Amino acid sequence: MGSLADLHCHSTFSDGRLTPTKLVDLAYRNGVRILSLTDHDIVDGLPEAFEAAKRYDDFTLIPGIEMSTDVPGNEVHILGHFIDRHNPAFLNRLKRLQESRLNRARLMVEKLVQLDKPVSWERVEFFAGEGTVGRPHVALALVEAGHVTSVNEAFDRYLSRNGPAYVSRDRLGPEEVVALLLGVGGMATLAHPRELFAAGTLESLLEALQAAGLTGMEVYYQDYLPQEIKTFHDLASRYGLIPLGGSDYHGLGGPQQREPGDIPLPTEPVQKLLSLAEERGALERARIAHAR
Ligand code: AMP
Ligand code: FE
Ligand code: FE
Ligand code: ZN
């Protein structure tokens, strides 16, 4: 174990099981000194994460987000680092995404009732807690109700994109989201490219997103094998992207799960991201946010 940085983690403000404070503490214990909290479509966990980060003087927290976007046949997740988490128009956009996720989760619960695998809306709300509601919360309710034995099984049988209880979210395009993140001073990184690579659509997407201003691609991720890492590293070089990475820690279990910092992410590309942020004044802003 032991990368210095982990640029992709979730908390209770989306579908992670740890509060931002507990996540920061776990990452610190694991040796992580540069962490980004990247909850799905929400920044509301960042104030707590900054409070927790303040307790360590050799620790940098990068304000982050992971945004869900869609292309035909696949989902594309884009990480935003160093975003201005106080921008009113951005916050408004995120609020509308929250509302649409809520309606969509209710529709999935209705579908499960029709499939004779009922879960109660109250339990989904309970698992979702204070932030973004997503399919993992429906999955936890399915496990609790005894319809499946694991979150992974809930996805395999009901909730995956082709599953019988799946309902799509508000559709955003990846270019649109890259522009949105750059517009709030952020840097955009394409997350976990394995599925897109397998579908044969990664390169055309990278071409389009490079033109839109993409900064990085996640190359070091969970169970990615050395051969895959090499493939993605080569692609990142070809498109002028910083090869970044993260554990995508959720604390939900499953064989793909890695602890914060348990990825072979070297420090050098992270330093490159920090330098870029400094050039753009984003580090300064992050420090101000820290002080607030
Ligand atoms: P949503 O944003 O509500 O569509 O849910 C997507 C989230 O569900 C992802 O960010 C993952 O955390 C999780 N997820 C997606 N596919 C699977 C899977 N096959 N097994 C377990 N979790 C998954
Ligand atoms: Fe997630
Ligand atoms: Fe993701
Ligand atoms: Zn994630």
Short mmCIF file of C-alpha atoms and ligand atoms in Angstrom, two decimals:
data_model
loop_
_atom_site.label_atom_id
_atom_site.label_comp_id
_atom_site.label_asym_id
_atom_site.label_seq_id
_atom_site.Cartn_x
_atom_site.Cartn_y
_atom_site.Cartn_z
CA MET A 1 0.00 0.00 0.00
CA GLY A 2 0.94 3.51 -0.28
CA SER A 3 0.47 6.22 -2.84
CA LEU A 4 1.01 9.74 -1.53
CA ALA A 5 -2.06 10.96 -3.39
CA ASP A 6 -5.56 9.66 -3.98
CA LEU A 7 -7.64 11.83 -6.29
CA HIS A 8 -10.93 9.90 -6.27
CA CYS A 9 -12.96 9.00 -3.15
CA HIS A 10 -16.59 9.06 -2.02
CA SER A 11 -18.28 9.90 1.27
CA THR A 12 -21.76 9.69 2.81
CA PHE A 13 -22.60 12.79 0.75
CA SER A 14 -22.95 10.43 -2.21
CA ASP A 15 -22.62 6.64 -2.22
CA GLY A 16 -19.65 6.19 0.15
CA ARG A 17 -20.10 4.64 3.59
CA LEU A 18 -17.71 6.93 5.52
CA THR A 19 -18.36 10.54 6.53
CA PRO A 20 -15.90 13.04 5.04
CA THR A 21 -14.14 13.20 8.44
CA LYS A 22 -13.74 9.43 8.68
CA LEU A 23 -12.57 9.28 5.07
CA VAL A 24 -9.90 11.94 5.67
CA ASP A 25 -8.76 10.09 8.81
CA LEU A 26 -8.58 6.72 7.04
CA ALA A 27 -6.68 8.20 4.09
CA TYR A 28 -4.24 9.91 6.44
CA ARG A 29 -3.69 6.69 8.38
CA ASN A 30 -2.96 4.93 5.09
CA GLY A 31 -0.24 7.46 4.31
CA VAL A 32 -2.20 9.61 1.85
CA ARG A 33 -1.15 13.27 2.07
CA ILE A 34 -2.99 14.67 -0.97
CA LEU A 35 -6.64 13.66 -1.12
CA SER A 36 -9.58 14.72 -3.22
CA LEU A 37 -13.15 14.13 -2.12
CA THR A 38 -15.09 13.54 -5.34
CA ASP A 39 -18.70 12.80 -4.49
CA HIS A 40 -21.16 12.17 -7.32
CA ASP A 41 -22.72 15.41 -8.57
CA ILE A 42 -22.40 17.16 -5.19
CA VAL A 43 -19.93 19.36 -3.27
CA ASP A 44 -21.79 19.52 0.05
CA GLY A 45 -19.33 17.18 1.80
CA LEU A 46 -16.38 19.53 1.17
CA PRO A 47 -16.83 21.89 4.16
CA GLU A 48 -16.67 18.93 6.57
CA ALA A 49 -13.70 17.46 4.68
CA PHE A 50 -11.81 20.78 4.91
CA GLU A 51 -12.54 20.97 8.64
CA ALA A 52 -11.16 17.44 9.08
CA ALA A 53 -8.13 18.16 6.88
CA LYS A 54 -7.22 21.21 8.98
CA ARG A 55 -6.29 18.91 11.86
CA TYR A 56 -3.26 17.68 9.89
CA ASP A 57 -0.62 20.22 8.86
CA ASP A 58 1.04 17.92 6.31
CA PHE A 59 -2.16 17.18 4.39
CA THR A 60 -3.69 18.80 1.30
CA LEU A 61 -7.35 18.42 0.45
CA ILE A 62 -8.33 19.12 -3.15
CA PRO A 63 -11.95 20.20 -3.59
CA GLY A 64 -13.42 17.75 -6.09
CA ILE A 65 -16.51 16.25 -7.67
CA GLU A 66 -17.32 13.30 -9.95
CA MET A 67 -19.94 14.11 -12.54
CA SER A 68 -22.01 11.50 -14.35
CA THR A 69 -22.46 11.97 -18.06
CA ASP A 70 -23.79 9.79 -20.84
CA VAL A 71 -22.81 8.81 -24.34
CA PRO A 72 -24.89 6.38 -26.42
CA GLY A 73 -24.53 2.92 -24.84
CA ASN A 74 -22.24 3.96 -21.99
CA GLU A 75 -21.72 6.13 -18.97
CA VAL A 76 -18.81 8.54 -18.78
CA HIS A 77 -17.69 9.88 -15.40
CA ILE A 78 -15.66 13.08 -15.29
CA LEU A 79 -13.71 14.16 -12.21
CA GLY A 80 -13.37 17.85 -11.46
CA HIS A 81 -10.50 18.96 -9.24
CA PHE A 82 -10.00 22.45 -7.76
CA ILE A 83 -13.54 23.49 -8.63
CA ASP A 84 -14.93 26.66 -7.08
CA ARG A 85 -17.41 25.07 -4.71
CA HIS A 86 -19.06 28.44 -3.97
CA ASN A 87 -20.06 29.38 -7.54
CA PRO A 88 -23.85 30.03 -7.36
CA ALA A 89 -24.68 28.98 -10.94
CA PHE A 90 -22.71 25.75 -10.48
CA LEU A 91 -24.46 25.01 -7.16
CA ASN A 92 -27.80 25.64 -8.81
CA ARG A 93 -26.99 23.19 -11.60
CA LEU A 94 -25.98 20.56 -9.01
CA LYS A 95 -29.21 21.13 -7.09
CA ARG A 96 -31.23 20.37 -10.20
CA LEU A 97 -29.22 17.18 -10.72
CA GLN A 98 -30.03 16.15 -7.13
CA GLU A 99 -33.74 16.63 -7.75
CA SER A 100 -33.68 14.61 -10.93
CA ARG A 101 -31.76 11.81 -9.16
CA LEU A 102 -34.45 11.73 -6.48
CA ASN A 103 -37.25 11.29 -9.03
CA ARG A 104 -35.26 8.65 -10.84
CA ALA A 105 -34.63 6.65 -7.64
CA ARG A 106 -38.38 6.70 -6.90
CA LEU A 107 -39.03 5.27 -10.38
CA MET A 108 -36.51 2.47 -9.75
CA VAL A 109 -38.27 1.61 -6.49
CA GLU A 110 -41.58 1.45 -8.41
CA LYS A 111 -40.02 -0.87 -10.98
CA LEU A 112 -38.74 -3.17 -8.22
CA VAL A 113 -42.24 -3.37 -6.74
CA GLN A 114 -43.54 -4.39 -10.17
CA LEU A 115 -40.78 -7.01 -10.40
CA ASP A 116 -41.98 -8.43 -7.08
CA LYS A 117 -38.72 -7.40 -5.37
CA PRO A 118 -40.13 -4.60 -3.24
CA VAL A 119 -37.96 -2.23 -1.24
CA SER A 120 -39.35 0.70 0.69
CA TRP A 121 -38.61 4.28 -0.29
CA GLU A 122 -37.85 5.05 3.36
CA ARG A 123 -34.98 2.54 3.39
CA VAL A 124 -33.51 3.96 0.17
CA GLU A 125 -33.72 7.45 1.72
CA PHE A 126 -32.09 6.11 4.87
CA PHE A 127 -29.14 4.64 2.96
CA ALA A 128 -28.82 7.79 0.83
CA GLY A 129 -28.54 9.96 3.94
CA GLU A 130 -27.85 13.63 3.47
CA GLY A 131 -26.53 13.82 -0.09
CA THR A 132 -26.87 12.42 -3.59
CA VAL A 133 -29.12 9.40 -4.02
CA GLY A 134 -27.85 6.75 -6.40
CA ARG A 135 -28.19 3.14 -7.44
CA PRO A 136 -25.90 1.87 -4.65
CA HIS A 137 -28.50 3.04 -2.11
CA VAL A 138 -31.22 1.09 -3.91
CA ALA A 139 -28.79 -1.84 -3.98
CA LEU A 140 -28.30 -1.67 -0.20
CA ALA A 141 -32.08 -1.69 0.28
CA LEU A 142 -32.29 -4.78 -1.98
CA VAL A 143 -29.64 -6.53 0.13
CA GLU A 144 -31.40 -5.59 3.36
CA ALA A 145 -34.74 -6.88 2.02
CA GLY A 146 -33.05 -10.22 1.26
CA HIS A 147 -33.66 -10.11 -2.50
CA VAL A 148 -29.90 -10.33 -3.18
CA THR A 149 -26.84 -11.07 -1.08
CA SER A 150 -24.52 -8.27 -2.21
CA VAL A 151 -24.43 -4.84 -3.82
CA ASN A 152 -22.68 -6.34 -6.84
CA GLU A 153 -25.47 -8.92 -7.23
CA ALA A 154 -28.08 -6.14 -7.03
CA PHE A 155 -26.35 -4.44 -9.96
CA ASP A 156 -25.91 -7.66 -11.92
CA ARG A 157 -29.56 -8.70 -11.60
CA TYR A 158 -31.52 -5.44 -11.45
CA LEU A 159 -29.68 -2.14 -11.54
CA SER A 160 -27.06 -2.26 -14.29
CA ARG A 161 -27.69 -0.22 -17.39
CA ASN A 162 -29.47 -3.13 -19.06
CA GLY A 163 -31.10 -4.35 -15.85
CA PRO A 164 -34.89 -4.56 -15.45
CA ALA A 165 -35.08 -1.90 -12.70
CA TYR A 166 -32.72 0.60 -14.35
CA VAL A 167 -33.90 4.14 -14.96
CA SER A 168 -31.58 6.68 -16.58
CA ARG A 169 -30.58 9.97 -14.97
CA ASP A 170 -30.83 13.43 -16.45
CA ARG A 171 -28.59 13.14 -19.46
CA LEU A 172 -25.57 15.41 -19.66
CA GLY A 173 -22.94 15.18 -22.38
CA PRO A 174 -19.27 14.79 -21.40
CA GLU A 175 -18.14 17.87 -23.41
CA GLU A 176 -20.79 19.93 -21.67
CA VAL A 177 -19.52 18.78 -18.28
CA VAL A 178 -15.86 19.42 -19.10
CA ALA A 179 -16.86 22.98 -20.06
CA LEU A 180 -18.91 23.31 -16.86
CA LEU A 181 -15.94 22.23 -14.69
CA LEU A 182 -13.47 24.50 -16.51
CA GLY A 183 -15.98 27.32 -16.12
CA VAL A 184 -15.71 27.05 -12.33
CA GLY A 185 -11.91 27.03 -12.38
CA GLY A 186 -11.61 23.26 -12.21
CA MET A 187 -9.54 20.73 -14.04
CA ALA A 188 -11.31 17.82 -15.71
CA THR A 189 -10.14 14.19 -15.69
CA LEU A 190 -11.79 11.27 -17.43
CA ALA A 191 -12.48 8.60 -14.77
CA HIS A 192 -12.05 4.78 -15.04
CA PRO A 193 -11.71 4.35 -18.83
CA ARG A 194 -11.80 0.51 -18.90
CA GLU A 195 -15.41 0.09 -20.09
CA LEU A 196 -15.04 2.79 -22.73
CA PHE A 197 -11.86 1.13 -23.98
CA ALA A 198 -13.64 -2.25 -24.16
CA ALA A 199 -16.50 -0.65 -26.07
CA GLY A 200 -14.03 0.77 -28.58
CA THR A 201 -15.18 4.35 -27.99
CA LEU A 202 -12.35 5.67 -25.80
CA GLU A 203 -10.19 7.23 -28.50
CA SER A 204 -12.96 9.15 -30.23
CA LEU A 205 -14.10 10.41 -26.84
CA LEU A 206 -10.57 11.49 -25.90
CA GLU A 207 -10.30 13.39 -29.15
CA ALA A 208 -13.52 15.26 -28.45
CA LEU A 209 -12.69 15.91 -24.79
CA GLN A 210 -9.15 17.02 -25.54
CA ALA A 211 -10.66 19.71 -27.75
CA ALA A 212 -13.03 20.63 -24.92
CA GLY A 213 -10.08 21.15 -22.53
CA LEU A 214 -9.70 17.85 -20.68
CA THR A 215 -6.66 17.86 -18.36
CA GLY A 216 -6.17 14.25 -17.30
CA MET A 217 -7.23 10.63 -17.49
CA GLU A 218 -7.43 8.11 -14.67
CA VAL A 219 -4.72 5.54 -15.42
CA TYR A 220 -4.07 4.10 -11.93
CA TYR A 221 -7.36 2.74 -10.64
CA GLN A 222 -8.60 -0.08 -8.38
CA ASP A 223 -7.76 -3.43 -9.95
CA TYR A 224 -6.30 -2.13 -13.24
CA LEU A 225 -3.55 -4.53 -14.33
CA PRO A 226 -0.04 -3.40 -15.32
CA GLN A 227 -0.87 -4.05 -18.97
CA GLU A 228 -4.00 -1.88 -18.77
CA ILE A 229 -2.11 0.82 -16.94
CA LYS A 230 0.42 0.84 -19.76
CA THR A 231 -2.30 1.06 -22.41
CA PHE A 232 -4.00 3.98 -20.66
CA HIS A 233 -0.69 5.67 -19.92
CA ASP A 234 0.21 5.54 -23.63
CA LEU A 235 -3.19 6.93 -24.57
CA ALA A 236 -2.85 9.74 -22.02
CA SER A 237 0.51 10.67 -23.55
CA ARG A 238 -0.90 10.60 -27.05
CA TYR A 239 -3.68 13.03 -26.10
CA GLY A 240 -1.53 15.25 -23.89
CA LEU A 241 -3.34 14.25 -20.70
CA ILE A 242 -1.87 13.93 -17.21
CA PRO A 243 -1.97 10.24 -16.14
CA LEU A 244 -3.80 10.49 -12.78
CA GLY A 245 -5.65 8.03 -10.59
CA GLY A 246 -7.56 7.18 -7.47
CA SER A 247 -8.99 4.33 -5.46
CA ASP A 248 -12.65 5.36 -6.01
CA TYR A 249 -13.07 4.24 -2.40
CA HIS A 250 -16.74 3.73 -1.42
CA GLY A 251 -16.43 1.32 1.53
CA LEU A 252 -19.16 -0.88 0.03
CA GLY A 253 -17.02 -4.00 -0.29
CA GLY A 254 -16.72 -6.11 -3.40
CA PRO A 255 -13.62 -7.62 -4.99
CA GLN A 256 -12.78 -4.48 -6.99
CA GLN A 257 -12.66 -2.27 -3.88
CA ARG A 258 -9.36 -0.66 -2.88
CA GLU A 259 -8.56 1.29 0.28
CA PRO A 260 -7.69 4.98 0.00
CA GLY A 261 -4.08 5.16 -1.20
CA ASP A 262 -3.98 1.54 -2.32
CA ILE A 263 -3.16 2.35 -5.94
CA PRO A 264 0.19 2.62 -7.75
CA LEU A 265 -0.26 6.33 -8.53
CA PRO A 266 3.16 8.00 -8.74
CA THR A 267 3.61 11.45 -7.18
CA GLU A 268 5.03 13.17 -10.26
CA PRO A 269 1.81 13.49 -12.31
CA VAL A 270 0.02 14.72 -9.19
CA GLN A 271 2.69 17.43 -8.78
CA LYS A 272 1.94 18.39 -12.38
CA LEU A 273 -1.74 18.81 -11.52
CA LEU A 274 -0.85 20.90 -8.46
CA SER A 275 1.50 23.10 -10.55
CA LEU A 276 -1.23 23.67 -13.12
CA ALA A 277 -3.62 24.58 -10.32
CA GLU A 278 -1.08 27.01 -8.94
CA GLU A 279 -0.60 28.61 -12.35
CA ARG A 280 -4.33 29.13 -12.63
CA GLY A 281 -4.65 30.50 -9.13
CA ALA A 282 -6.76 27.53 -8.06
CA LEU A 283 -4.39 26.53 -5.26
CA GLU A 284 -4.75 29.97 -3.79
CA ARG A 285 -8.50 29.58 -3.94
CA ALA A 286 -8.31 26.17 -2.30
CA ARG A 287 -6.28 27.70 0.53
CA ILE A 288 -8.85 30.46 0.94
CA ALA A 289 -11.59 27.84 1.01
CA HIS A 290 -9.54 26.03 3.62
CA ALA A 291 -9.34 29.16 5.77
CA ARG A 292 -13.07 29.86 5.60
P1 AMP B 1 -25.80 6.17 -10.28
O1 AMP B 1 -24.88 7.37 -10.27
O2 AMP B 1 -26.94 6.31 -9.35
O3 AMP B 1 -26.22 5.77 -11.67
O4 AMP B 1 -24.93 4.95 -9.70
C1 AMP B 1 -23.66 4.69 -10.22
C2 AMP B 1 -22.74 4.20 -9.13
O5 AMP B 1 -23.07 2.86 -8.81
C3 AMP B 1 -21.29 4.15 -9.52
O6 AMP B 1 -20.65 5.36 -9.24
C4 AMP B 1 -20.74 3.06 -8.65
O7 AMP B 1 -20.46 3.57 -7.36
C5 AMP B 1 -21.88 2.11 -8.52
N1 AMP B 1 -21.86 0.97 -9.47
C6 AMP B 1 -22.03 1.01 -10.80
N2 AMP B 1 -21.97 -0.24 -11.33
C7 AMP B 1 -21.78 -1.08 -10.30
C8 AMP B 1 -21.63 -2.51 -10.17
N3 AMP B 1 -21.71 -3.32 -11.25
N4 AMP B 1 -21.44 -3.03 -8.95
C9 AMP B 1 -21.37 -2.22 -7.87
N5 AMP B 1 -21.50 -0.88 -7.91
C10 AMP B 1 -21.69 -0.32 -9.10
FE FE B 2 -20.26 5.63 -6.77
FE FE B 3 -17.31 6.67 -11.32
ZN ZN B 4 -16.29 7.38 -8.16
#
